[in-house]
Short mmCIF file of C-alpha atoms in Angstrom, two decimals:
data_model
loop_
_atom_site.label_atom_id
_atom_site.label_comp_id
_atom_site.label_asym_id
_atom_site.label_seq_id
_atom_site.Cartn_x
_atom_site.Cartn_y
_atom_site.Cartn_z
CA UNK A 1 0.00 0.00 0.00
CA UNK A 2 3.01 2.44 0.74
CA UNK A 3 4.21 1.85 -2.58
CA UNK A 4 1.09 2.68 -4.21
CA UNK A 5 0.97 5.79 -2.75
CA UNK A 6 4.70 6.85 -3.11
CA UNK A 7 4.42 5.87 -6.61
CA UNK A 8 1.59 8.08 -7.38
CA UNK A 9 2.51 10.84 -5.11
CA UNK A 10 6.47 10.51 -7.29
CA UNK A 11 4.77 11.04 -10.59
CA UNK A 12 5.72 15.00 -10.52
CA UNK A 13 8.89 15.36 -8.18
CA UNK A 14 10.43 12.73 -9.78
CA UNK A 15 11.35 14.76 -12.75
CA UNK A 16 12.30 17.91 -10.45
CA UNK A 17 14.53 16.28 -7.56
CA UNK A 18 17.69 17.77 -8.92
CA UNK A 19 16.00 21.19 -8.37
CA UNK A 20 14.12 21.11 -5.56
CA UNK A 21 14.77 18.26 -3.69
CA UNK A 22 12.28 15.63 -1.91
CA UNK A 23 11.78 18.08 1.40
CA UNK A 24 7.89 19.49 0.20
CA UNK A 25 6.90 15.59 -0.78
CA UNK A 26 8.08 14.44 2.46
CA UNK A 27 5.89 17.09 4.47
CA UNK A 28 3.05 16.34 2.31
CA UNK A 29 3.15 12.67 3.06
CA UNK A 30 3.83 13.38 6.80
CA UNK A 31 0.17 15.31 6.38
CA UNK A 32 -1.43 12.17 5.19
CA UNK A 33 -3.79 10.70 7.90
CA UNK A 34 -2.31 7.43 9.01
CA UNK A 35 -5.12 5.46 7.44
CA UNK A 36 -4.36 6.33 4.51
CA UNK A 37 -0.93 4.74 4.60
CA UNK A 38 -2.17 1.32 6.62
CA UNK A 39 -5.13 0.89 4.88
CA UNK A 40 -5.10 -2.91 3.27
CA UNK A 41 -7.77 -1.24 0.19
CA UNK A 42 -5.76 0.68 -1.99
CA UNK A 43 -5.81 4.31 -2.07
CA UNK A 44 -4.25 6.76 -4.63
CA UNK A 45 -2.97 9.86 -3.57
CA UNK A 46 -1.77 12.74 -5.78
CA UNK A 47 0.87 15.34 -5.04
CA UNK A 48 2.12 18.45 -6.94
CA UNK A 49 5.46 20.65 -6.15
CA UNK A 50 4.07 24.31 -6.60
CA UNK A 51 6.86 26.23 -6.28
CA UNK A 52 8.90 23.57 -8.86
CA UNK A 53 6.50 23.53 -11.44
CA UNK A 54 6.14 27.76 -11.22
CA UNK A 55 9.74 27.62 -11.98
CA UNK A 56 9.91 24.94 -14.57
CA UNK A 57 6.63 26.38 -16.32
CA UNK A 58 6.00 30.00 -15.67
CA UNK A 59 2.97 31.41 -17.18
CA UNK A 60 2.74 27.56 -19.05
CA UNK A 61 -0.20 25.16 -19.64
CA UNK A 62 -0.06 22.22 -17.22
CA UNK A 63 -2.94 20.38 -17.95
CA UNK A 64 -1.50 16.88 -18.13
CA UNK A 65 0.39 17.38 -15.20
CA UNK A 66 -0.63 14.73 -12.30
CA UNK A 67 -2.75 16.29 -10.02
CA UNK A 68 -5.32 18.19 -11.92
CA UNK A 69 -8.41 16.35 -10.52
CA UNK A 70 -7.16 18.50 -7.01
CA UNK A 71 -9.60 21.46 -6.50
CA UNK A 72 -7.12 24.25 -6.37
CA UNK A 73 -4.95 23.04 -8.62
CA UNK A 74 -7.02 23.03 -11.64
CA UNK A 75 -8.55 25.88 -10.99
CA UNK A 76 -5.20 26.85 -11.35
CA UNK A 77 -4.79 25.72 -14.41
CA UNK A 78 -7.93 27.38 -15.49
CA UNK A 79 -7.51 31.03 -14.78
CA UNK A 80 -5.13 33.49 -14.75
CA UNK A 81 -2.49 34.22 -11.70
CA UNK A 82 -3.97 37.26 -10.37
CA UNK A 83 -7.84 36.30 -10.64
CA UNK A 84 -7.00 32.91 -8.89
CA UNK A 85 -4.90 34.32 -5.98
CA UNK A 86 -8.19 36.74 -5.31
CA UNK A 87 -10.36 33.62 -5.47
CA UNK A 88 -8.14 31.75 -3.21
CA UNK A 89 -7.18 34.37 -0.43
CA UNK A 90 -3.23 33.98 -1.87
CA UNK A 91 -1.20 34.24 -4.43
CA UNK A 92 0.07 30.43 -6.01
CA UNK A 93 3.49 31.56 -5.45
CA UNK A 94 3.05 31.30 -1.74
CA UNK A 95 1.76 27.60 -2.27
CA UNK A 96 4.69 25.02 -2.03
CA UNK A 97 2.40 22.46 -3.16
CA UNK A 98 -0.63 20.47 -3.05
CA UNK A 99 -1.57 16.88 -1.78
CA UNK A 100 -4.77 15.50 -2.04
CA UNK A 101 -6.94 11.92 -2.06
CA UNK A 102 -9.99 10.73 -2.08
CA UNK A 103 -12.91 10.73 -4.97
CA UNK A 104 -15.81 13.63 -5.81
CA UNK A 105 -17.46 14.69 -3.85
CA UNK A 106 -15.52 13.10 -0.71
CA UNK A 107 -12.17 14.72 -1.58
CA UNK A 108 -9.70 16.30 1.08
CA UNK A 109 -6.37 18.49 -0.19
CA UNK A 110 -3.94 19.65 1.64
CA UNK A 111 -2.40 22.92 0.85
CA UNK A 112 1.35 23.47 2.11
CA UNK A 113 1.96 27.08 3.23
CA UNK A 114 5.31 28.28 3.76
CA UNK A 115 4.50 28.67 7.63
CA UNK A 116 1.99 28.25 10.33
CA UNK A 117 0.85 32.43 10.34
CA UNK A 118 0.30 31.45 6.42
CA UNK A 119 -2.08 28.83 7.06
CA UNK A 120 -3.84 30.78 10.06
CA UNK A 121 -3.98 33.83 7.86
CA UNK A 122 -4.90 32.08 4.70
CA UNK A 123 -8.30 30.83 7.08
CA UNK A 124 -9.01 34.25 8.71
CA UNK A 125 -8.90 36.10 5.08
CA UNK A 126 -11.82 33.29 3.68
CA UNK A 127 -14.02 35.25 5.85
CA UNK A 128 -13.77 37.96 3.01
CA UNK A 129 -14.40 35.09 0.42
CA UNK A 130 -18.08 33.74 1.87
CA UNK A 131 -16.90 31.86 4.54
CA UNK A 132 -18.08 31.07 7.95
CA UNK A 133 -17.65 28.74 11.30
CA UNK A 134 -19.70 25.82 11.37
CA UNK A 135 -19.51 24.97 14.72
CA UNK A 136 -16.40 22.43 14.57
CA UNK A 137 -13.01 24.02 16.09
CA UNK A 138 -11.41 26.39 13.55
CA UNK A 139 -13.33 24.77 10.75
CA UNK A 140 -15.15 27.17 7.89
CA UNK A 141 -17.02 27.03 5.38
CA UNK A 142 -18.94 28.38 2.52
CA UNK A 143 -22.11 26.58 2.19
CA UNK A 144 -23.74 23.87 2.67
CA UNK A 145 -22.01 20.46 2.24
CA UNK A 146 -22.25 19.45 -1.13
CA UNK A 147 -24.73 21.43 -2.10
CA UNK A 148 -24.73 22.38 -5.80
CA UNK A 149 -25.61 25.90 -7.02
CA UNK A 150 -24.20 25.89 -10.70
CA UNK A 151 -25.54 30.01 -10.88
CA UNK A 152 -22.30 30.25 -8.47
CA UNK A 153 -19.96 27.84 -10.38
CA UNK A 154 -16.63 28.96 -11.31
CA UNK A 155 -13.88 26.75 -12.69
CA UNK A 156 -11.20 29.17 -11.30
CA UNK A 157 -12.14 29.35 -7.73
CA UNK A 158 -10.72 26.60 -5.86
CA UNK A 159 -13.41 26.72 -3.26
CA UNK A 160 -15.99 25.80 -5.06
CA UNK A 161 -16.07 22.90 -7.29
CA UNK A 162 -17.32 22.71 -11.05
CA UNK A 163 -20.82 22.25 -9.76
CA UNK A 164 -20.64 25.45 -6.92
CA UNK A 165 -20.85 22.78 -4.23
CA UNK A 166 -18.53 24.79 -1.19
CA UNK A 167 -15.55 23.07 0.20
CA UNK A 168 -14.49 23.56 4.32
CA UNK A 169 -10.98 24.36 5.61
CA UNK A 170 -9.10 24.33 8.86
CA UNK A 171 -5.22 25.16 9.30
CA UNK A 172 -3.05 22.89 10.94
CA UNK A 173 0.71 24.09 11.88
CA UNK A 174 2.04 25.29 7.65
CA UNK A 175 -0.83 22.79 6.18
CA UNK A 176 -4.51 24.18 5.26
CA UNK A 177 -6.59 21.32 5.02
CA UNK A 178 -9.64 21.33 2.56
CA UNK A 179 -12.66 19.04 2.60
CA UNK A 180 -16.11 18.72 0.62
CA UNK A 181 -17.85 18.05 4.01
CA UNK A 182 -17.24 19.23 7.62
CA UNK A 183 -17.88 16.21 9.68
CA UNK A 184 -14.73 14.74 7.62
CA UNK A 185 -12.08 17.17 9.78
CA UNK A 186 -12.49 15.81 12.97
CA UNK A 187 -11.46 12.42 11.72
CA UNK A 188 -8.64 13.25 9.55
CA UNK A 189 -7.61 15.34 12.91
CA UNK A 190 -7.71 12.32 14.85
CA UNK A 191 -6.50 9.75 12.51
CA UNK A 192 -3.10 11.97 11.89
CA UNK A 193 -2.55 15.08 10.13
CA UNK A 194 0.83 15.68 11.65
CA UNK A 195 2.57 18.98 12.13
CA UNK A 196 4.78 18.31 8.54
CA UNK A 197 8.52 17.35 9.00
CA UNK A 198 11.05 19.79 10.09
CA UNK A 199 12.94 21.61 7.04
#
């Protein structure tokens, strides 16, 4: 099972390890719950170095990059650098990269911020962006879980997906973590989203 996910997670870095070294892929899988990693059913996880591919593609179309089906990565891919880092409360330059699994509409990513006042900050500035608490510890969100409203579909906002169903969010130490559905954070919380490696 290990290998399964290392293998998918490897499909980007792989190419990029002269560059940038393992460090972000190593913090991402550290955010991984622990099920995820012990489970006997396989599971595919999907992992993309931001600040690598903004320096091997600048500006470039990325679309068969691994990683798309992520939220706020293809919305990423679909709009423009300025309108997306309005959407998303940041710019994708502050974004060292993206980890996600699961399958719509039960998805989860995990966004790696440079720091822990990134994440925090990145949570308090969605309340600009439509979001709210929903009675869970530091958890927000923007609607009601999975919900579709296609009059508020965009496909470069990566809190919303392509059918304007919201997504929830909660920051943990330099991670933001990013659900479909709110009752899904306290159990990735308790099965292990660890405070990511030291650098």
């Amino acid at each position: 099972m290990r290998h399964s996910i290392f293998a998918a997670a490897l499909l980007l870095p792989a190419s990029q390890s002269l560059a940038d070294g393992v460090t972000p892929l190593r913090e991402a899988l550290d955010g991984l719950p622990e099920v995820i990693l012990t489970n006997p059913a396989p599971e595919l996880a999907f992992f993309v170095n931001v600040t690598a591919m903004n320096t091997l593609a600048p500006g470039k179309s990325t679309r068969a990059w691994p990683g798309a089906f992520m939220r706020p990565f293809e919305a990423a891919l679909e709009s423009d650098a300025q309108a997306w880092a309005e959407k998303a409360g940041l710019p994708l330059d502050d974004v060292r990269f993206f980890a996600g699994f699961g399958q719509a509409p039960y998805d989860v990513v995990l966004w790696g911020l440079k720091d822990e006042a990134a994440a925090s900050g990145l949570i308090a500035g969605l309340a600009d962006r439509g979001f709210a608490p929903v009675g869970l510890p530091g958890v927000v969100g923007n609607g009601e879980p999975l919900s579709q409203d296609l009059a508020k579909a965009d496909p470069g906002d990566p809190w919303l997906s392509r059918v304007g169903a919201p997504r929830f969010a909660v920051a943990q130490a330099d991670l933001v973590i990013s659900t479909t559905t709110p009752e899904a954070m306290p159990v990735l919380l308790a099965e292990g989203i660890r405070p990511p490696t030291t650098r």
